[in-house]
Amino acid sequence: MNISFCCTDTKAQPWLEGLRAALPGATVEPWSEGAAPADYAVVWTPPQAFFDEQTRLKGVFNIGAGVDALMKLRLPAGVPVVRLDDAGMSVQMAEYVSHAVIRHFREFDGYDADVAQGQWSYRKPRMRTDYPIGVMGLGVLGERVSQTLAQFDFPVLGWSRSPKAIDGVQCFSGDDGFKEFLAATRILVCLLPLTPDTENIMRHDTLSRLLPGAYVINVARGRHLVDDDLLALLDNGHVAGAMLDVFRTEPLPAAHPFWAHPKITVTPHTSARTLREESIAQIAGKIRALQDGAALASIAGVVDLKQGY
Ligand code: NDP
Ligand code: OXD
């Protein structure tokens, strides 16, 4: 069995060693143009040339949860694409979003500023009921995040394509539920996959529907958010602030207004990192299962190519 590793912005050696150790007997090599076609591919933002050379692939494993970069390519017909299914990301995402929510709700930025000036200050405690949190996307990550936030006694709402029932979370779905969801949300968390249906979903008319003094947390993809619309709503005060981990161009260009905006906190696409050991164990387990004849339906994380996630 040949496994080809084709991941940009990734140190290949530890992955190659890990995959070789987890799949003894397999040949695991980094891809280079003209290399022998592979049985399985382990990829992150590969070039089209990689797929153009593959004639016998049985599966493509993406070392991230989001497959938007793959969906832009011409993939070999009939080959399953499998994304990471949690692999240690949901707990990181729950940490990040809880941090963002609590930092905003408890006004820790304000306290930091006061302390920096040597001031011992108090702010009036806020009511949790005034800060309903709406999580867009209730998949592997969104479900864990919404359940974690509910543990802090915030009112939590969730929105997904298909209807869901999650303890402690008021669930909405589809186009019909979207406006109601937005109108009841003050802190908005985006955990949607990037697809033609979700691109630019956070724009002027949708963000305007949030409760006044809204707060925006984007941990999904930069193209979910229309940057200028967020800036305009921060200027007019409808949105009080934002914590953003993902951007249309990454790294965020030095001249981008988000860097220096006093109401925006920027982090460098780090809310939920791919954990190498967990990911290798997950991918190797799935390759072994497929080799042993497991049904595709039994493999978690197989992408619905029609839906694009
Ligand atoms: P999942 O596929 O498990 O969940 C996606 C959720 O979004 C599902 O609930 C799905 O609904 C919902 N959804 C999809 N399309 C729509 C739509 N048109 N309208 C309403 N809801 C929709 O993905 P994950 O939770 O694993 O990951 C989510 C995204 O997070 C990834 O695609 C990636 O972009 C991003 N991510 C970012 C990271 C970072 O470090 N910043 C790290 C990891 C992921 P339904 O349940 O009905 O299918
Ligand atoms: C992912 C990411 O999709 O890290 O996994 O953004």
Tab-separated table of C-alpha atoms and ligand atoms in Angstrom:
chain	number	residue	atom	x	y	z
A	1	MET	CA	0.000	0.000	0.000
A	2	ASN	CA	1.370	3.428	-1.040
A	3	ILE	CA	0.504	6.535	0.931
A	4	SER	CA	1.364	9.925	-0.487
A	5	PHE	CA	1.783	12.892	1.886
A	6	CYS	CA	1.057	16.276	0.293
A	7	CYS	CA	0.589	18.992	2.893
A	8	THR	CA	1.598	22.611	2.434
A	9	ASP	CA	2.765	24.639	5.452
A	10	THR	CA	3.385	21.422	7.385
A	11	LYS	CA	6.670	19.946	8.586
A	12	ALA	CA	6.558	16.625	6.737
A	13	GLN	CA	9.134	14.507	8.563
A	14	PRO	CA	7.282	13.898	11.865
A	15	TRP	CA	4.095	13.055	9.943
A	16	LEU	CA	5.927	10.622	7.682
A	17	GLU	CA	7.565	8.941	10.663
A	18	GLY	CA	4.269	8.805	12.579
A	19	LEU	CA	2.311	7.368	9.646
A	20	ARG	CA	5.043	4.788	8.953
A	21	ALA	CA	5.021	3.700	12.609
A	22	ALA	CA	1.217	3.498	12.692
A	23	LEU	CA	0.968	1.612	9.380
A	24	PRO	CA	3.897	-0.805	9.247
A	25	GLY	CA	4.113	-2.375	5.819
A	26	ALA	CA	2.833	0.753	4.063
A	27	THR	CA	5.130	2.898	1.940
A	28	VAL	CA	4.640	6.479	3.072
A	29	GLU	CA	6.396	9.144	0.994
A	30	PRO	CA	6.152	12.881	0.480
A	31	TRP	CA	4.589	13.698	-2.904
A	32	SER	CA	6.711	15.122	-5.674
A	33	GLU	CA	5.687	15.601	-9.294
A	34	GLY	CA	5.966	12.362	-11.262
A	35	ALA	CA	5.918	10.114	-8.155
A	36	ALA	CA	4.149	6.746	-8.350
A	37	PRO	CA	0.351	7.028	-7.905
A	38	ALA	CA	-0.821	6.355	-4.354
A	39	ASP	CA	-3.538	4.222	-2.783
A	40	TYR	CA	-4.247	6.800	-0.090
A	41	ALA	CA	-3.429	10.488	0.175
A	42	VAL	CA	-2.846	12.516	3.329
A	43	VAL	CA	-3.289	16.153	2.366
A	44	TRP	CA	-3.621	19.773	3.415
A	45	THR	CA	-4.216	22.374	0.686
A	46	PRO	CA	-2.548	20.253	-2.024
A	47	PRO	CA	-2.075	21.638	-5.551
A	48	GLN	CA	-4.310	20.484	-8.405
A	49	ALA	CA	-1.220	18.811	-9.946
A	50	PHE	CA	-1.266	16.313	-7.095
A	51	PHE	CA	-4.733	15.010	-7.953
A	52	ASP	CA	-4.100	15.179	-11.688
A	53	GLU	CA	-1.444	12.481	-11.252
A	54	GLN	CA	-3.518	10.125	-9.078
A	55	THR	CA	-5.000	7.192	-10.981
A	56	ARG	CA	-5.804	4.667	-8.266
A	57	LEU	CA	-6.656	6.544	-5.067
A	58	LYS	CA	-8.927	4.751	-2.594
A	59	GLY	CA	-9.199	7.608	-0.108
A	60	VAL	CA	-8.106	11.177	0.588
A	61	PHE	CA	-7.467	12.153	4.224
A	62	ASN	CA	-7.485	15.862	5.044
A	63	ILE	CA	-5.407	16.790	8.101
A	64	GLY	CA	-7.912	19.437	9.143
A	65	ALA	CA	-11.647	19.641	9.786
A	66	GLY	CA	-12.406	22.137	7.013
A	67	VAL	CA	-12.290	20.873	3.429
A	68	ASP	CA	-13.036	24.166	1.647
A	69	ALA	CA	-9.575	24.234	-0.003
A	70	LEU	CA	-10.111	20.705	-1.373
A	71	MET	CA	-13.583	21.528	-2.666
A	72	LYS	CA	-12.051	24.082	-5.055
A	73	LEU	CA	-10.040	21.351	-6.829
A	74	ARG	CA	-10.984	18.750	-9.458
A	75	LEU	CA	-10.945	15.579	-7.356
A	76	PRO	CA	-10.769	12.099	-8.848
A	77	ALA	CA	-14.328	10.801	-9.298
A	78	GLY	CA	-15.701	8.385	-6.737
A	79	VAL	CA	-12.839	8.730	-4.252
A	80	PRO	CA	-13.967	9.354	-0.653
A	81	VAL	CA	-12.642	12.463	1.065
A	82	VAL	CA	-12.319	12.108	4.834
A	83	ARG	CA	-11.759	15.071	7.139
A	84	LEU	CA	-10.536	15.043	10.739
A	85	ASP	CA	-13.359	14.161	13.074
A	86	ASP	CA	-12.467	16.105	16.228
A	87	ALA	CA	-9.030	14.491	16.830
A	88	GLY	CA	-8.520	16.787	19.824
A	89	MET	CA	-9.906	19.926	18.184
A	90	SER	CA	-13.277	20.247	19.923
A	91	VAL	CA	-11.779	20.727	23.389
A	92	GLN	CA	-9.449	23.420	22.025
A	93	MET	CA	-12.351	25.147	20.296
A	94	ALA	CA	-14.401	25.015	23.506
A	95	GLU	CA	-11.473	26.611	25.391
A	96	TYR	CA	-11.001	29.355	22.811
A	97	VAL	CA	-14.659	30.320	22.504
A	98	SER	CA	-15.236	30.162	26.279
A	99	HIS	CA	-12.210	32.415	26.721
A	100	ALA	CA	-13.541	34.892	24.156
A	101	VAL	CA	-17.043	34.935	25.660
A	102	ILE	CA	-15.874	35.249	29.261
A	103	ARG	CA	-13.273	37.884	28.447
A	104	HIS	CA	-15.956	40.004	26.798
A	105	PHE	CA	-18.747	39.313	29.303
A	106	ARG	CA	-16.542	39.945	32.366
A	107	GLU	CA	-14.896	43.001	30.730
A	108	PHE	CA	-11.381	41.713	31.328
A	109	ASP	CA	-9.955	43.963	28.587
A	110	GLY	CA	-11.287	46.957	30.530
A	111	TYR	CA	-9.796	45.675	33.799
A	112	ASP	CA	-6.440	45.068	32.047
A	113	ALA	CA	-6.453	48.676	30.803
A	114	ASP	CA	-7.274	49.986	34.291
A	115	VAL	CA	-4.600	47.842	35.948
A	116	ALA	CA	-2.040	49.041	33.397
A	117	GLN	CA	-2.813	52.578	34.667
A	118	GLY	CA	-2.494	51.449	38.297
A	119	GLN	CA	-6.250	51.762	38.855
A	120	TRP	CA	-8.213	49.505	41.241
A	121	SER	CA	-11.615	49.616	39.528
A	122	TYR	CA	-14.970	47.858	39.691
A	123	ARG	CA	-17.553	47.417	36.975
A	124	LYS	CA	-21.200	46.642	37.546
A	125	PRO	CA	-21.778	42.868	37.213
A	126	ARG	CA	-23.569	41.990	33.987
A	127	MET	CA	-26.551	39.645	33.722
A	128	ARG	CA	-25.924	36.414	31.805
A	129	THR	CA	-29.494	36.565	30.532
A	130	ASP	CA	-28.539	39.767	28.665
A	131	TYR	CA	-25.839	37.854	26.740
A	132	PRO	CA	-27.494	35.010	24.816
A	133	ILE	CA	-24.881	33.209	22.709
A	134	GLY	CA	-25.740	31.898	19.248
A	135	VAL	CA	-23.532	29.195	17.734
A	136	MET	CA	-23.773	28.843	13.943
A	137	GLY	CA	-22.871	25.256	13.048
A	138	LEU	CA	-23.697	22.420	15.426
A	139	GLY	CA	-21.356	19.769	14.082
A	140	VAL	CA	-18.433	18.112	15.824
A	141	LEU	CA	-17.036	21.442	17.042
A	142	GLY	CA	-20.195	23.532	17.400
A	143	GLU	CA	-21.985	20.938	19.514
A	144	ARG	CA	-19.099	20.721	21.997
A	145	VAL	CA	-18.747	24.514	22.107
A	146	SER	CA	-22.472	25.104	22.675
A	147	GLN	CA	-22.625	22.493	25.434
A	148	THR	CA	-19.558	23.993	27.125
A	149	LEU	CA	-21.058	27.500	27.049
A	150	ALA	CA	-24.300	26.183	28.526
A	151	GLN	CA	-22.253	24.952	31.520
A	152	PHE	CA	-21.560	28.624	32.339
A	153	ASP	CA	-25.314	29.242	32.549
A	154	PHE	CA	-25.474	31.516	29.501
A	155	PRO	CA	-28.598	31.162	27.370
A	156	VAL	CA	-27.248	29.227	24.342
A	157	LEU	CA	-28.830	28.995	20.908
A	158	GLY	CA	-27.614	26.935	17.975
A	159	TRP	CA	-28.264	26.930	14.255
A	160	SER	CA	-27.620	24.159	11.734
A	161	ARG	CA	-28.823	22.987	8.333
A	162	SER	CA	-30.780	20.016	9.679
A	163	PRO	CA	-32.822	20.098	12.914
A	164	LYS	CA	-30.973	19.100	16.120
A	165	ALA	CA	-31.748	18.484	19.783
A	166	ILE	CA	-28.898	19.323	22.185
A	167	ASP	CA	-29.384	19.491	25.967
A	168	GLY	CA	-29.278	23.067	27.233
A	169	VAL	CA	-29.228	24.553	23.713
A	170	GLN	CA	-32.208	26.117	21.927
A	171	CYS	CA	-31.810	24.766	18.408
A	172	PHE	CA	-32.862	26.426	15.145
A	173	SER	CA	-32.374	25.144	11.621
A	174	GLY	CA	-32.496	26.096	7.982
A	175	ASP	CA	-33.388	29.400	6.358
A	176	ASP	CA	-36.646	29.536	8.321
A	177	GLY	CA	-34.902	29.408	11.687
A	178	PHE	CA	-32.054	31.775	10.808
A	179	LYS	CA	-33.742	35.150	11.376
A	180	GLU	CA	-35.270	34.022	14.671
A	181	PHE	CA	-31.864	32.691	15.766
A	182	LEU	CA	-30.099	35.966	14.898
A	183	ALA	CA	-32.750	38.140	16.550
A	184	ALA	CA	-32.312	36.278	19.849
A	185	THR	CA	-28.467	36.266	19.772
A	186	ARG	CA	-26.068	38.825	21.250
A	187	ILE	CA	-22.771	36.932	21.083
A	188	LEU	CA	-22.425	35.227	17.698
A	189	VAL	CA	-20.010	32.319	17.197
A	190	CYS	CA	-19.293	31.055	13.676
A	191	LEU	CA	-18.429	27.358	13.425
A	192	LEU	CA	-19.793	26.677	9.963
A	193	PRO	CA	-17.918	25.015	7.125
A	194	LEU	CA	-17.140	27.380	4.244
A	195	THR	CA	-19.460	26.482	1.362
A	196	PRO	CA	-21.278	28.504	-1.311
A	197	ASP	CA	-24.253	28.667	1.099
A	198	THR	CA	-22.264	30.013	4.053
A	199	GLU	CA	-19.751	32.350	2.353
A	200	ASN	CA	-20.313	35.985	3.513
A	201	ILE	CA	-22.954	34.808	5.988
A	202	MET	CA	-21.796	37.456	8.471
A	203	ARG	CA	-22.566	40.620	6.522
A	204	HIS	CA	-24.355	43.904	7.175
A	205	ASP	CA	-27.940	42.652	6.973
A	206	THR	CA	-27.369	39.507	9.062
A	207	LEU	CA	-25.167	41.127	11.730
A	208	SER	CA	-27.685	44.001	11.979
A	209	ARG	CA	-30.293	41.496	13.121
A	210	LEU	CA	-28.275	40.594	16.243
A	211	LEU	CA	-29.219	42.182	19.583
A	212	PRO	CA	-27.613	45.640	19.987
A	213	GLY	CA	-24.148	45.593	21.525
A	214	ALA	CA	-23.420	42.339	19.715
A	215	TYR	CA	-20.092	40.521	19.872
A	216	VAL	CA	-18.736	38.414	17.002
A	217	ILE	CA	-16.436	35.405	17.365
A	218	ASN	CA	-15.237	33.921	14.065
A	219	VAL	CA	-13.334	30.656	14.402
A	220	ALA	CA	-14.405	29.062	11.114
A	221	ARG	CA	-13.129	30.751	7.942
A	222	GLY	CA	-12.345	34.357	6.997
A	223	ARG	CA	-14.683	34.259	4.012
A	224	HIS	CA	-17.682	33.842	6.308
A	225	LEU	CA	-17.284	37.483	7.342
A	226	VAL	CA	-17.538	40.640	5.208
A	227	ASP	CA	-14.744	42.665	6.810
A	228	ASP	CA	-16.009	46.134	5.836
A	229	ASP	CA	-19.506	45.352	7.114
A	230	LEU	CA	-18.116	44.397	10.523
A	231	LEU	CA	-16.069	47.613	10.612
A	232	ALA	CA	-19.139	49.707	9.752
A	233	LEU	CA	-21.213	48.061	12.497
A	234	LEU	CA	-18.403	48.565	15.014
A	235	ASP	CA	-18.311	52.233	14.002
A	236	ASN	CA	-22.053	52.729	14.483
A	237	GLY	CA	-21.991	50.832	17.794
A	238	HIS	CA	-24.376	48.007	16.864
A	239	VAL	CA	-21.467	45.589	17.300
A	240	ALA	CA	-19.451	46.145	20.486
A	241	GLY	CA	-16.454	44.019	19.562
A	242	ALA	CA	-15.093	40.912	17.890
A	243	MET	CA	-12.561	38.177	18.436
A	244	LEU	CA	-11.336	36.816	15.118
A	245	ASP	CA	-9.113	33.801	14.517
A	246	VAL	CA	-9.525	33.426	10.749
A	247	PHE	CA	-9.189	35.886	7.880
A	248	ARG	CA	-9.778	36.223	4.138
A	249	THR	CA	-6.014	36.401	3.650
A	250	GLU	CA	-3.744	34.594	6.090
A	251	PRO	CA	-1.418	35.723	7.531
A	252	LEU	CA	-3.547	38.840	8.016
A	253	PRO	CA	-1.844	41.550	5.882
A	254	ALA	CA	0.090	44.110	7.928
A	255	ALA	CA	-2.043	47.019	6.668
A	256	HIS	CA	-5.394	45.373	7.475
A	257	PRO	CA	-7.508	47.573	9.815
A	258	PHE	CA	-8.340	44.595	12.066
A	259	TRP	CA	-4.799	44.554	13.506
A	260	ALA	CA	-5.033	47.908	15.274
A	261	HIS	CA	-8.794	48.161	15.813
A	262	PRO	CA	-9.443	48.838	19.519
A	263	LYS	CA	-12.579	46.653	19.552
A	264	ILE	CA	-11.103	43.672	17.691
A	265	THR	CA	-8.910	40.930	19.105
A	266	VAL	CA	-6.914	39.049	16.472
A	267	THR	CA	-5.426	35.571	16.898
A	268	PRO	CA	-3.410	33.763	14.186
A	269	HIS	CA	-5.695	30.842	13.162
A	270	THR	CA	-4.884	28.982	16.317
A	271	SER	CA	-8.242	28.320	17.974
A	272	ALA	CA	-8.090	24.563	17.313
A	273	ARG	CA	-4.797	23.213	16.029
A	274	THR	CA	-4.369	19.902	14.266
A	275	LEU	CA	-2.768	17.603	16.848
A	276	ARG	CA	-0.335	15.346	15.025
A	277	GLU	CA	-0.460	12.224	17.198
A	278	GLU	CA	-4.250	12.169	17.519
A	279	SER	CA	-4.654	12.846	13.800
A	280	ILE	CA	-2.212	10.140	12.713
A	281	ALA	CA	-3.927	7.612	14.995
A	282	GLN	CA	-7.321	8.562	13.549
A	283	ILE	CA	-6.201	8.465	9.898
A	284	ALA	CA	-4.254	5.211	10.301
A	285	GLY	CA	-7.260	3.587	12.011
A	286	LYS	CA	-9.495	4.574	9.103
A	287	ILE	CA	-7.032	3.370	6.457
A	288	ARG	CA	-6.773	0.028	8.275
A	289	ALA	CA	-10.572	-0.206	8.448
A	290	LEU	CA	-10.964	0.547	4.725
A	291	GLN	CA	-8.257	-1.983	3.869
A	292	ASP	CA	-10.159	-4.556	5.960
A	293	GLY	CA	-13.285	-3.883	3.901
A	294	ALA	CA	-15.202	-1.617	6.313
A	295	ALA	CA	-18.246	0.116	4.816
A	296	LEU	CA	-17.666	3.801	4.063
A	297	ALA	CA	-20.759	4.631	6.121
A	298	SER	CA	-18.976	3.337	9.232
A	299	ILE	CA	-16.085	5.832	8.822
A	300	ALA	CA	-16.595	9.126	10.695
A	301	GLY	CA	-15.810	12.330	8.819
A	302	VAL	CA	-16.534	11.241	5.240
A	303	VAL	CA	-17.316	14.446	3.359
A	304	ASP	CA	-20.614	14.841	1.531
A	305	LEU	CA	-19.172	16.156	-1.733
A	306	LYS	CA	-22.544	17.566	-2.828
A	307	GLN	CA	-22.920	19.638	0.350
A	308	GLY	CA	-19.212	20.532	0.353
A	309	TYR	CA	-18.529	19.602	4.007
B	1	NDP	P1	-19.052	19.696	10.892
B	1	NDP	O1	-19.176	19.311	9.475
B	1	NDP	O2	-19.042	18.620	11.930
B	1	NDP	O3	-20.253	20.686	11.280
B	1	NDP	C1	-20.716	21.660	10.419
B	1	NDP	C2	-22.016	22.234	10.976
B	1	NDP	O4	-22.405	23.342	10.160
B	1	NDP	C3	-23.162	21.240	10.946
B	1	NDP	O5	-23.974	21.392	12.098
B	1	NDP	C4	-23.951	21.657	9.701
B	1	NDP	O6	-25.335	21.363	9.737
B	1	NDP	C5	-23.767	23.150	9.752
B	1	NDP	N1	-23.994	23.748	8.424
B	1	NDP	C6	-23.371	23.505	7.257
B	1	NDP	N2	-23.907	24.222	6.257
B	1	NDP	C7	-24.913	24.944	6.812
B	1	NDP	C8	-25.850	25.860	6.299
B	1	NDP	N3	-25.882	26.204	5.003
B	1	NDP	N4	-26.747	26.400	7.144
B	1	NDP	C9	-26.751	26.064	8.457
B	1	NDP	N5	-25.875	25.176	9.023
B	1	NDP	C10	-24.976	24.634	8.197
B	1	NDP	O7	-17.749	20.596	11.013
B	1	NDP	P2	-16.806	20.844	12.283
B	1	NDP	O8	-17.668	21.191	13.441
B	1	NDP	O9	-15.847	19.733	12.442
B	1	NDP	O10	-15.970	22.109	11.774
B	1	NDP	C11	-16.600	23.320	11.403
B	1	NDP	C12	-15.625	24.252	10.726
B	1	NDP	O11	-14.723	24.815	11.675
B	1	NDP	C13	-14.693	23.626	9.694
B	1	NDP	O12	-15.329	23.449	8.466
B	1	NDP	C14	-13.554	24.626	9.620
B	1	NDP	O13	-13.810	25.589	8.621
B	1	NDP	C15	-13.583	25.302	10.991
B	1	NDP	N6	-12.379	24.995	11.767
B	1	NDP	C16	-11.559	26.027	12.152
B	1	NDP	C17	-10.443	25.772	12.903
B	1	NDP	C18	-9.587	26.867	13.378
B	1	NDP	O14	-8.503	26.619	13.925
B	1	NDP	N7	-9.988	28.109	13.276
B	1	NDP	C19	-10.086	24.409	13.302
B	1	NDP	C20	-11.007	23.416	12.864
B	1	NDP	C21	-12.113	23.711	12.119
B	1	NDP	P3	-25.866	19.843	9.767
B	1	NDP	O15	-25.514	19.356	11.159
B	1	NDP	O16	-27.304	19.962	9.558
B	1	NDP	O17	-25.112	19.114	8.693
B	2	OXD	C1	-9.139	23.076	10.163
B	2	OXD	C2	-8.362	24.263	10.528
B	2	OXD	O1	-10.027	23.173	9.317
B	2	OXD	O2	-7.355	24.104	11.240
B	2	OXD	O3	-8.876	22.013	10.740
B	2	OXD	O4	-8.718	25.380	10.150
